[in-house]
Short mmCIF file of C-alpha atoms and ligand atoms in Angstrom, two decimals:
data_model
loop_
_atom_site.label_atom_id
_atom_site.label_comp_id
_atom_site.label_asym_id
_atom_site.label_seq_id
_atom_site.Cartn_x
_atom_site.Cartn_y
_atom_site.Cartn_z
CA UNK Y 1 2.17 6.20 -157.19
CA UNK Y 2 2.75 6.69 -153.63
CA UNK Y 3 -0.60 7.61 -151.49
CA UNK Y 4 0.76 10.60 -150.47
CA UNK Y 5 0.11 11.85 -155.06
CA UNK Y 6 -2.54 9.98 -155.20
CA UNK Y 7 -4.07 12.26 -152.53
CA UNK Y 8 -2.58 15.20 -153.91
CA UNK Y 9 -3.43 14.04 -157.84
CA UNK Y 10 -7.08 13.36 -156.14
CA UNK Y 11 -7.35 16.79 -154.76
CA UNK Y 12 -6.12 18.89 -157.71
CA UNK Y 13 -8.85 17.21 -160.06
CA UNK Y 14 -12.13 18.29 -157.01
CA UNK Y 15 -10.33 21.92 -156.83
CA UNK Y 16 -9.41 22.20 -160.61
CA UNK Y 17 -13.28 22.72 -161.63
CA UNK Y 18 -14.09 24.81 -157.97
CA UNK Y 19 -10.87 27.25 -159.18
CA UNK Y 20 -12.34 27.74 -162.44
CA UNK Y 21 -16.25 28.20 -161.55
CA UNK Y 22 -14.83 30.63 -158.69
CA UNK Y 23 -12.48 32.23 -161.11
CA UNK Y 24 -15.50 32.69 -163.44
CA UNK Y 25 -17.76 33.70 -160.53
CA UNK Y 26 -14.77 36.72 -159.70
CA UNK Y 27 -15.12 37.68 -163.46
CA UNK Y 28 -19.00 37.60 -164.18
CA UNK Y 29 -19.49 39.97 -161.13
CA UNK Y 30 -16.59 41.94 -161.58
CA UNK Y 31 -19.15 45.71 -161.69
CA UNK Y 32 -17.09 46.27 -165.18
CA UNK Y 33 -17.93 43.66 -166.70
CA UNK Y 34 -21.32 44.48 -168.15
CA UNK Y 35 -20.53 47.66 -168.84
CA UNK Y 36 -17.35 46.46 -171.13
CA UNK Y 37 -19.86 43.08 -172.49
CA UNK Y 38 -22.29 45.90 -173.60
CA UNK Y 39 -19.60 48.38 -175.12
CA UNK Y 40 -18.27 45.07 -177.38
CA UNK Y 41 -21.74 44.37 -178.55
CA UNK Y 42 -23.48 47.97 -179.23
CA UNK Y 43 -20.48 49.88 -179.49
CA UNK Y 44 -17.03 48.28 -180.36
CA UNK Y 45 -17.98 45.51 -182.86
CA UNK Y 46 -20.11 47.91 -184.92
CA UNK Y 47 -17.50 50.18 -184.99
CA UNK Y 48 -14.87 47.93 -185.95
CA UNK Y 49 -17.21 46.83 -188.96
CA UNK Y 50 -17.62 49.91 -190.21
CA UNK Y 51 -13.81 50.52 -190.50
CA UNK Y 52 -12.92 47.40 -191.69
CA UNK Y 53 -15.79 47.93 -194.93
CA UNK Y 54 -14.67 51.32 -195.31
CA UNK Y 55 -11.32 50.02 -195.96
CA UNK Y 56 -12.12 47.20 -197.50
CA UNK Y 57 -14.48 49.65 -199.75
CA UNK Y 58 -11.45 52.46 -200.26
CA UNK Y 59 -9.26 49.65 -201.19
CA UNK Y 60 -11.27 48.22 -203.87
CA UNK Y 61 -11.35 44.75 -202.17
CA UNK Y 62 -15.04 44.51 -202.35
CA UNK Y 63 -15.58 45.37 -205.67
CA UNK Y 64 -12.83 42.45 -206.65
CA UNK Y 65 -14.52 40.05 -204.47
CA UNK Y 66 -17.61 40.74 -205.70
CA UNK Y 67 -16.46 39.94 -208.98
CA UNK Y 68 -14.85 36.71 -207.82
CA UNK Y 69 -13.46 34.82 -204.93
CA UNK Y 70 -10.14 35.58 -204.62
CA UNK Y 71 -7.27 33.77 -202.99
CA UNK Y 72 -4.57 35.38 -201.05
CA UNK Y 73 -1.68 35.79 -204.11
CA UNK Y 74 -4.42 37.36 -206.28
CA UNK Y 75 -5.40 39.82 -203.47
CA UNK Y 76 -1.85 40.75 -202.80
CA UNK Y 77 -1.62 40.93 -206.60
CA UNK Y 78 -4.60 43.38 -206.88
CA UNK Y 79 -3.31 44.98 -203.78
CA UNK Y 80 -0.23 45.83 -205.35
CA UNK Y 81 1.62 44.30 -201.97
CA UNK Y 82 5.18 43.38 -202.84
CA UNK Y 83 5.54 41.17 -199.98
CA UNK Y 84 4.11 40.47 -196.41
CA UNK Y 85 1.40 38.37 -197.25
CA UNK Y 86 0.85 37.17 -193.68
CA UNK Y 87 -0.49 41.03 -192.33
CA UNK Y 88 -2.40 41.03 -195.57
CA UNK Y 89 -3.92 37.49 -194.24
CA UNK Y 90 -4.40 38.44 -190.36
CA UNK Y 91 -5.91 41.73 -192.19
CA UNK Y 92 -8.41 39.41 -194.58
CA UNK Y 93 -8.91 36.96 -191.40
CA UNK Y 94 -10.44 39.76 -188.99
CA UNK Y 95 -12.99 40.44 -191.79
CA UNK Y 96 -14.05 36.39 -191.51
CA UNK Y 97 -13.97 37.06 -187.61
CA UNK Y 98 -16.30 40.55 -188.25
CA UNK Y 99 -18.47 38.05 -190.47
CA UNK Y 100 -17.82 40.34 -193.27
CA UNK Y 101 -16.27 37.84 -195.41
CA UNK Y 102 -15.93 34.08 -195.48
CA UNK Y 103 -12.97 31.43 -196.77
CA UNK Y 104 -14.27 28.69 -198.79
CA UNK Y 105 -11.44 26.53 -201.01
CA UNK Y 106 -8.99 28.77 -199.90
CA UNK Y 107 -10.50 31.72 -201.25
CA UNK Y 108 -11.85 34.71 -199.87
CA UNK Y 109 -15.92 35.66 -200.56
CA UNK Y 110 -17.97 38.41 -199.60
CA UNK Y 111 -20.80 37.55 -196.52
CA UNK Y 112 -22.58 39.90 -195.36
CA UNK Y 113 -25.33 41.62 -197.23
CA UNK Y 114 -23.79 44.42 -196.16
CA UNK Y 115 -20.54 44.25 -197.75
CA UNK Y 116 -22.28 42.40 -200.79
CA UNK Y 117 -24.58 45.96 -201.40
CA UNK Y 118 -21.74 48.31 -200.22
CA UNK Y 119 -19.95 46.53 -203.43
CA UNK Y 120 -22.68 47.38 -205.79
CA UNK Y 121 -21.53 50.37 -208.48
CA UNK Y 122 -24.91 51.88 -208.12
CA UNK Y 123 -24.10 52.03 -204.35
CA UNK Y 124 -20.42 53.91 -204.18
CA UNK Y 125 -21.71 57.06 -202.93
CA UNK Y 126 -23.10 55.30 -199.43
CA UNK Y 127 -19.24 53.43 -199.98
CA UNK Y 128 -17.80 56.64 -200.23
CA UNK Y 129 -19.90 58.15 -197.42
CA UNK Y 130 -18.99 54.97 -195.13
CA UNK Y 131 -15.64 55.96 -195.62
CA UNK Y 132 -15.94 59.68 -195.07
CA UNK Y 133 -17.90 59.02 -191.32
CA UNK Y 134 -14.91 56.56 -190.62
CA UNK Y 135 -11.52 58.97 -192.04
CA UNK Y 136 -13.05 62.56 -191.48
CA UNK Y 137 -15.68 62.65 -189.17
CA UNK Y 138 -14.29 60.08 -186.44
CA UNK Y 139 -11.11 62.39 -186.11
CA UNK Y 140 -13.08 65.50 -184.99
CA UNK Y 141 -15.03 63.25 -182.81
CA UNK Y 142 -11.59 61.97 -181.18
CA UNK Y 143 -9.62 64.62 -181.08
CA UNK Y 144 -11.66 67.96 -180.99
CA UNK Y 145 -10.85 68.43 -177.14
CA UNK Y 146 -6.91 68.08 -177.94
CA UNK Y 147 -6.78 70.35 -180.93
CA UNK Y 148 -8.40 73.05 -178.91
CA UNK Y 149 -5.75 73.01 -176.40
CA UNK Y 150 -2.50 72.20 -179.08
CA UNK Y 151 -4.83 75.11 -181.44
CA UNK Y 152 -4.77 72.40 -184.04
CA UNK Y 153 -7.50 72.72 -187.01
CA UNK Y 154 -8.42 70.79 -190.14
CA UNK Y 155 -6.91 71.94 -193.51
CA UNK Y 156 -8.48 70.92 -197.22
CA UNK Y 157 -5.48 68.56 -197.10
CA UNK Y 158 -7.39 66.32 -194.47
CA UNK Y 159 -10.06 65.66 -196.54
CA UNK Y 160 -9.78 63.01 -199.83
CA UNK Y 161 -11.57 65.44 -202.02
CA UNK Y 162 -11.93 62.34 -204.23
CA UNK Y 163 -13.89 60.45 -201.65
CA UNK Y 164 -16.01 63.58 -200.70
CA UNK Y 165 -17.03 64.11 -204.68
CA UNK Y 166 -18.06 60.41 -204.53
CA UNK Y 167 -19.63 60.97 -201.52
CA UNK Y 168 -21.70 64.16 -201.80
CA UNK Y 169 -23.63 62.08 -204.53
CA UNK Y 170 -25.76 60.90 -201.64
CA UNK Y 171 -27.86 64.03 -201.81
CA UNK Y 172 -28.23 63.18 -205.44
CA UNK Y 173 -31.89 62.98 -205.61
CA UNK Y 174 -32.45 66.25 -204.12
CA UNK Y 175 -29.59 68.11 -206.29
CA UNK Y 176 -31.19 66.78 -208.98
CA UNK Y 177 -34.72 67.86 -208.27
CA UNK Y 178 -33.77 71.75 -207.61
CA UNK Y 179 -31.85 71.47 -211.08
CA UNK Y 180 -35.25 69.75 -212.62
CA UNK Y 181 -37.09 72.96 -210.83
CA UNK Y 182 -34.66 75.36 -212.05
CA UNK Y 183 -32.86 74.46 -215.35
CA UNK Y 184 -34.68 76.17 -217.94
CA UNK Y 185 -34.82 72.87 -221.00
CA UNK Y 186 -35.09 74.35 -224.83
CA UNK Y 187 -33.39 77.53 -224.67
CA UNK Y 188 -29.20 77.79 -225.20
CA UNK Y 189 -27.95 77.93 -221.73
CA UNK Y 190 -24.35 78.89 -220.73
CA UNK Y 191 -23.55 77.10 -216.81
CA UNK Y 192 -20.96 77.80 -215.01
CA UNK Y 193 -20.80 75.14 -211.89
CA UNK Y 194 -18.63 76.28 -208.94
CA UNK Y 195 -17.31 73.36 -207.16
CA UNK Y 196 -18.36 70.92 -209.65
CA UNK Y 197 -16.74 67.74 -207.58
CA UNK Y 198 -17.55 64.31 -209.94
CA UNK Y 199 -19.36 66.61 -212.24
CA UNK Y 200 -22.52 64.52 -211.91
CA UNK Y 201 -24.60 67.27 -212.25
CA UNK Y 202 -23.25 68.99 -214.81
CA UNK Y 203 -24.03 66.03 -216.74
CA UNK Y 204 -27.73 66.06 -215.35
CA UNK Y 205 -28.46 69.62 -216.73
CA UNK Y 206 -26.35 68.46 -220.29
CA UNK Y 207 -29.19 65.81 -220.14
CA UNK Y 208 -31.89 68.07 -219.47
CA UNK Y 209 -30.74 70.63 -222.02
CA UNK Y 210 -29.31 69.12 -225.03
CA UNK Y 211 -28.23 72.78 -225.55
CA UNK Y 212 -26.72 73.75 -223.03
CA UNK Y 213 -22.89 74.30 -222.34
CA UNK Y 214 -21.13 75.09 -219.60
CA UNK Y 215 -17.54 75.32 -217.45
CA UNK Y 216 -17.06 73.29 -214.81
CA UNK Y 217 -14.68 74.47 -211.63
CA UNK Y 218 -13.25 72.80 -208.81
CA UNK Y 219 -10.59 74.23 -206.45
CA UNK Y 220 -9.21 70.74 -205.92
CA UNK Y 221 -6.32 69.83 -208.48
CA UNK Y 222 -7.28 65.96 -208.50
CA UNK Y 223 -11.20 66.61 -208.41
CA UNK Y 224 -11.30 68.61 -211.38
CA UNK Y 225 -8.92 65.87 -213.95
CA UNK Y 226 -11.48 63.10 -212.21
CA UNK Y 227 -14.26 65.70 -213.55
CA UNK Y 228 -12.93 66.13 -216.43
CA UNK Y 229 -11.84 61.98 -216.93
CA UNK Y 230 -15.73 62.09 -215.87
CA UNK Y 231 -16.81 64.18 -218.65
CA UNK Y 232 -14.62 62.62 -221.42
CA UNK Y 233 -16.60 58.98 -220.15
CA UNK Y 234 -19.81 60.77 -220.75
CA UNK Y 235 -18.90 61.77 -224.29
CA UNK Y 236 -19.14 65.70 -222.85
CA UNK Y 237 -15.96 67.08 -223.81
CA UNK Y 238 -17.84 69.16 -226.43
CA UNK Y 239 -20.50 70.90 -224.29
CA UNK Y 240 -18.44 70.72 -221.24
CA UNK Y 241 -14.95 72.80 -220.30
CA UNK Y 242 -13.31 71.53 -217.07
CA UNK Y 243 -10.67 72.97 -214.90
CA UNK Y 244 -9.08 73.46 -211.75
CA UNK Y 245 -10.53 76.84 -210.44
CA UNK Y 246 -11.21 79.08 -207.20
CA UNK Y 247 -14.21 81.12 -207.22
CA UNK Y 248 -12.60 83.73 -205.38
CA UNK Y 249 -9.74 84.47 -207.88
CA UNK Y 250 -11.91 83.27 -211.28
CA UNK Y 251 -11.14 85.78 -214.20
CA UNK Y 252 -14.59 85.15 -216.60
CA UNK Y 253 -16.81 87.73 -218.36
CA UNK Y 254 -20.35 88.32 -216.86
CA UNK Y 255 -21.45 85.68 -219.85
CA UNK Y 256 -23.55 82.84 -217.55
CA UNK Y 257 -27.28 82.43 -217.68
CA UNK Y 258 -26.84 80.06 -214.88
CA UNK Y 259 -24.16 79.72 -211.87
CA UNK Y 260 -24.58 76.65 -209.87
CA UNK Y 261 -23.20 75.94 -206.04
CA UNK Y 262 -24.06 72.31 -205.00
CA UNK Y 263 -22.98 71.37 -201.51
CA UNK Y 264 -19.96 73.76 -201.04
CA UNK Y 265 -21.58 77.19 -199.46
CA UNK Y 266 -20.24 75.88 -196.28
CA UNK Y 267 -16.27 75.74 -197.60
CA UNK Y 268 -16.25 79.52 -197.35
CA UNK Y 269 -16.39 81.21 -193.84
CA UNK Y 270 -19.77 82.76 -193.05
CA UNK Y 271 -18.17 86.40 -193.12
CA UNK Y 272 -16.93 85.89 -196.63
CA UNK Y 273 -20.47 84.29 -198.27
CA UNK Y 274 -21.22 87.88 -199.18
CA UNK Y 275 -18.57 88.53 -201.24
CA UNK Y 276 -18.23 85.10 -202.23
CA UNK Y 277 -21.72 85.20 -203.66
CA UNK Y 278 -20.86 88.71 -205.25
CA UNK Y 279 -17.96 86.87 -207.25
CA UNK Y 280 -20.63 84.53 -208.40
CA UNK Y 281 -23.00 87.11 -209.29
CA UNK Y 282 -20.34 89.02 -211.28
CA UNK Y 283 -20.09 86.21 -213.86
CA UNK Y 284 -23.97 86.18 -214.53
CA UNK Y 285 -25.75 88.22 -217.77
CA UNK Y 286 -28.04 90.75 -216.88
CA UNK Y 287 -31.11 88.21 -216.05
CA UNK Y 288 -29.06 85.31 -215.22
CA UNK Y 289 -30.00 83.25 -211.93
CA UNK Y 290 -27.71 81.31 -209.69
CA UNK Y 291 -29.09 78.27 -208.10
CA UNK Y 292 -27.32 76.74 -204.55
CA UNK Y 293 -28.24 73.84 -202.68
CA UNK Y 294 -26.91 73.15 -199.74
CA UNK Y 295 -27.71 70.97 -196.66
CA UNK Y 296 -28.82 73.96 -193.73
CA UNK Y 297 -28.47 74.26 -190.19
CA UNK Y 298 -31.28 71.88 -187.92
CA UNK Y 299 -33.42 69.46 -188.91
CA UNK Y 300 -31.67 66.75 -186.57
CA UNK Y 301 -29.65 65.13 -188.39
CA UNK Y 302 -26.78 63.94 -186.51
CA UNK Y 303 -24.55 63.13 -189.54
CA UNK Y 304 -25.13 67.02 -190.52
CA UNK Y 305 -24.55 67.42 -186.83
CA UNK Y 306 -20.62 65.77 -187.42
CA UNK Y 307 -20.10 67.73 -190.35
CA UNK Y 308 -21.17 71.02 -189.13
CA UNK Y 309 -18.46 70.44 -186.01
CA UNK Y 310 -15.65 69.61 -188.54
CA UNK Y 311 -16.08 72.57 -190.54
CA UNK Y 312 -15.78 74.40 -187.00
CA UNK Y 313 -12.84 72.81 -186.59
CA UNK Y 314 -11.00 73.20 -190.34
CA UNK Y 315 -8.89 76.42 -190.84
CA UNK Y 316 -11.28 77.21 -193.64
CA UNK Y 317 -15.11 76.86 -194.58
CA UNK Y 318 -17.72 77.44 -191.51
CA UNK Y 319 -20.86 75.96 -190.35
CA UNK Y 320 -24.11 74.65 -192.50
CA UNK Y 321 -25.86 77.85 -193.54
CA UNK Y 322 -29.43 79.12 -191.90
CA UNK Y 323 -31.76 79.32 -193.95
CA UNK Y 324 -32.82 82.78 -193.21
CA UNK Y 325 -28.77 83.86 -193.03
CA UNK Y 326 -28.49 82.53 -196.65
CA UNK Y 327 -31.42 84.37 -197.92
CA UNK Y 328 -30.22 87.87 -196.48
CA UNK Y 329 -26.78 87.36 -197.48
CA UNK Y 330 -27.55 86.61 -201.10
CA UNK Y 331 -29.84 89.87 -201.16
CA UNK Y 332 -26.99 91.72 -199.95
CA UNK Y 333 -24.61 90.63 -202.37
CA UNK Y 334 -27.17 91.72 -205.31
CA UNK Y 335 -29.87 88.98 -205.93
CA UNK Y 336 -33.25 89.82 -206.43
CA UNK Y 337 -36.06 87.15 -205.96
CA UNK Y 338 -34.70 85.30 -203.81
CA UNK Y 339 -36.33 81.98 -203.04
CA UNK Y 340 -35.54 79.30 -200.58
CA UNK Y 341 -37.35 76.11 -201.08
CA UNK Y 342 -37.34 72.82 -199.80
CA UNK Y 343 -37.01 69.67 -201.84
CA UNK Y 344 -38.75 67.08 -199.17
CA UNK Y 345 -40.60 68.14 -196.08
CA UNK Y 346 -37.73 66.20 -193.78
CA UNK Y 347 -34.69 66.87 -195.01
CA UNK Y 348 -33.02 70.25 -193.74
CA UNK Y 349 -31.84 70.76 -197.71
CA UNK Y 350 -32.73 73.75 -199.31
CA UNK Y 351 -32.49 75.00 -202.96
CA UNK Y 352 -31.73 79.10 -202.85
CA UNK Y 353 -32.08 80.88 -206.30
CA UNK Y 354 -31.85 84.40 -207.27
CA UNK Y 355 -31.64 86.97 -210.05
CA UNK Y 356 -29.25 89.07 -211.46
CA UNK Y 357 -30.58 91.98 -212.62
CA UNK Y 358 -28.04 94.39 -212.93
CA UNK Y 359 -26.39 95.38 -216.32
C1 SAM G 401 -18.75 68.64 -200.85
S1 SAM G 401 -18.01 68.85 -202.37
C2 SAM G 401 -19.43 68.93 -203.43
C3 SAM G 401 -19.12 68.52 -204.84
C4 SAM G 401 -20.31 68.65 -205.80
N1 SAM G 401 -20.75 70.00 -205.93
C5 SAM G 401 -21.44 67.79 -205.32
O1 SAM G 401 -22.41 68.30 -204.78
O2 SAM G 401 -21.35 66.56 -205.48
C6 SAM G 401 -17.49 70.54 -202.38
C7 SAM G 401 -16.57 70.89 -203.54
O3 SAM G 401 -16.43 72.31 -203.61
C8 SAM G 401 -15.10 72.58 -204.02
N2 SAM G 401 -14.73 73.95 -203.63
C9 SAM G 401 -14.55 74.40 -202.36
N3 SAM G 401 -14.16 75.68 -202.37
C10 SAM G 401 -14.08 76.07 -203.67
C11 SAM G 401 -13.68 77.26 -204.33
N4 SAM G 401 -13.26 78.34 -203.63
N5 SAM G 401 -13.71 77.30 -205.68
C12 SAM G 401 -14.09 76.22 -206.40
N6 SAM G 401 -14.45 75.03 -205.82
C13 SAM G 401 -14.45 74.95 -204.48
C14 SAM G 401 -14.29 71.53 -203.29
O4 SAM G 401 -13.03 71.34 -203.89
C15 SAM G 401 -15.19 70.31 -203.38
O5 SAM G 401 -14.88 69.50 -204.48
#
């Protein structure tokens, strides 16, 4: 090596180190920089959790894992994936990166606690809600600005009305408390339930009453068979009639003692919830009561908040109810005793009943 490398060999090893620390310097003070550091950590990486459970969830990966690890083949197996195994792996990778699963002997596990209780069966309706934040509610949130100016809206095609059934469960507790208020338990009772989603609490008030019967309805082709697959697993298909249904075009005989609306006020536009509740009316006996629950406008609850906006955006439904609005509108469309309660002090849920008492 002549002197004139060594010198230059020499020189690139001192400035090597002073490049990088000054290169590192440039970055660290760079004024974006903390603002895109704190985006990652509060914003970004909890975002890109969520979808990646959701999906994970949807896809039925976490139940399978939670079963047993599982290595690639039997996840593409499961999967149904003819080929490309590699995306499936980067896919399966980016959940070890998020920490949400982990490899050991080649196979995939579950990690974190909270893809181990998102797994759970007792916890699909959080699952299912996970999932409907992440497909329904993030698109309003994105995109509300741009559908205003291309005067884009939602349809009932952009929801999974499968997912929403599973998901509506949430409020299970309090559904089933107005019903435990309401359901009268020894007498014969005749329910019709108007948007009856996974049937859940149809099943509740079979429980309650072992003689009641009743007709489940949901406008939703592939709601109602999962209702009625529901009901056939619950060893119902004797006290409970399922079928695909609108309320608004529903040919029955005023032959109900109860009508039921859980969760679904707010897929009707507020100009048509008087005649809407009319319909419902019609199909009561003289004396007959309808009981509606339904989450209701305030409270501050920003995941009502997200809902509220997407129904403002869908070509159909309109916001949560009032509270006040609901109880005027069912007087006007012929209930009598109208009562508006809340389940828990809270929670901006209410449980409306009223009375039929026309012949
Ligand atoms: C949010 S889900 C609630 C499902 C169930 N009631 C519950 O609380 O879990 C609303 C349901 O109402 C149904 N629905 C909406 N409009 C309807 C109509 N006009 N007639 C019958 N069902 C309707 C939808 O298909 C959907 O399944």
């Amino acid at each position: 090596m002549d002197l004139l490398s060594l010198a230059r060999t020499v020189k690139d090893r001192v400035e090597a180190p002073i490049t990088d620390v000054l290169a590192v310097a440039k970055v660290v003070t760079d004024p974006r920089t903390p603002l895109l550091l704190a985006l990652s950590t509060v914003v970004v990486t909890p975002l890109y959790r969520a979808a990646f459970l959701a999906s994970a969830s949807g896809s039925g990966v976490l139940r399978c894992l939670a079963v047993r690890p599982c290595d690639l083949e039997s996840l593409a197996e499961y999967l149904e994936v003819p080929e490309d195994r590699e995306r499936l792996r980067t896919w399966l990778e980016t959940g070890v990166r998020l920490g949400e699963f982990e490899v050991r002997e080649g196979c995939y596990r579950l990690r974190s606690t909270t893809a181990k209780l998102l797994a759970q069966s007792g916890n699909d309706a959080v699952a299912a809600a996970l999932e409907e934040i992440m497909r329904f509610h993030l698109p309003v949130l994105l995109d509300a600005p741009r559908m205003l100016k291309e005067g884009r809206r939602f349809s009932l095609d952009d929801q999974d009305g499968t997912v929403i059934a599973r998901s509506s469960l949430a409020l299970q507790g309090l559904v089933h408390e107005a019903i435990d208020r309401t359901l009268e338990r020894t007498t014969p009772i005749r329910l019709l339930e108007i948007g009856c989603g996974s049937g859940a609490y149809v099943r509740h008030a079979a429980r309650l009453n072992p003689r009641l019967t009743a007709l489940a309805v949901d406008l939703q082709e592939e709601v109602a068979v999962r209702a009625a697959d529901n009901m056939t697993e619950w060893g119902l298909t004797d006290r409970v009639e399922t079928r695909q249904g609108d309320l608004r075009t529903l040919e029955l005989q005023p032959q109900f003692d109860l009508v039921t609306l859980h969760n679904n006020i707010y897929y009707f536009p507020e100009a048509d919830r008087v005649e809407v509740l009319e319909r419902a009316r019609s199909f009561l006996a003289p004396g007959g009561r309808l009981l509606l629950t339904s989450s209701c406008q305030g409270g501050g609850n920003l995941g009502l908040d997200v809902l509220n906006l997407w129904f403002e955006y869908a070509d159909f439904g309109g916001p949560l109810p009032s509270e006040d609005e609901l109880v005027a509108q069912l007087e006007k469309a012929g209930f009598a005793d109208v009562r508006a309660s809340r389940i828990i002090p809270t929670q901006p849920f209410r449980a409306f009943v009223g009375t039929n008492v026309q012949a």
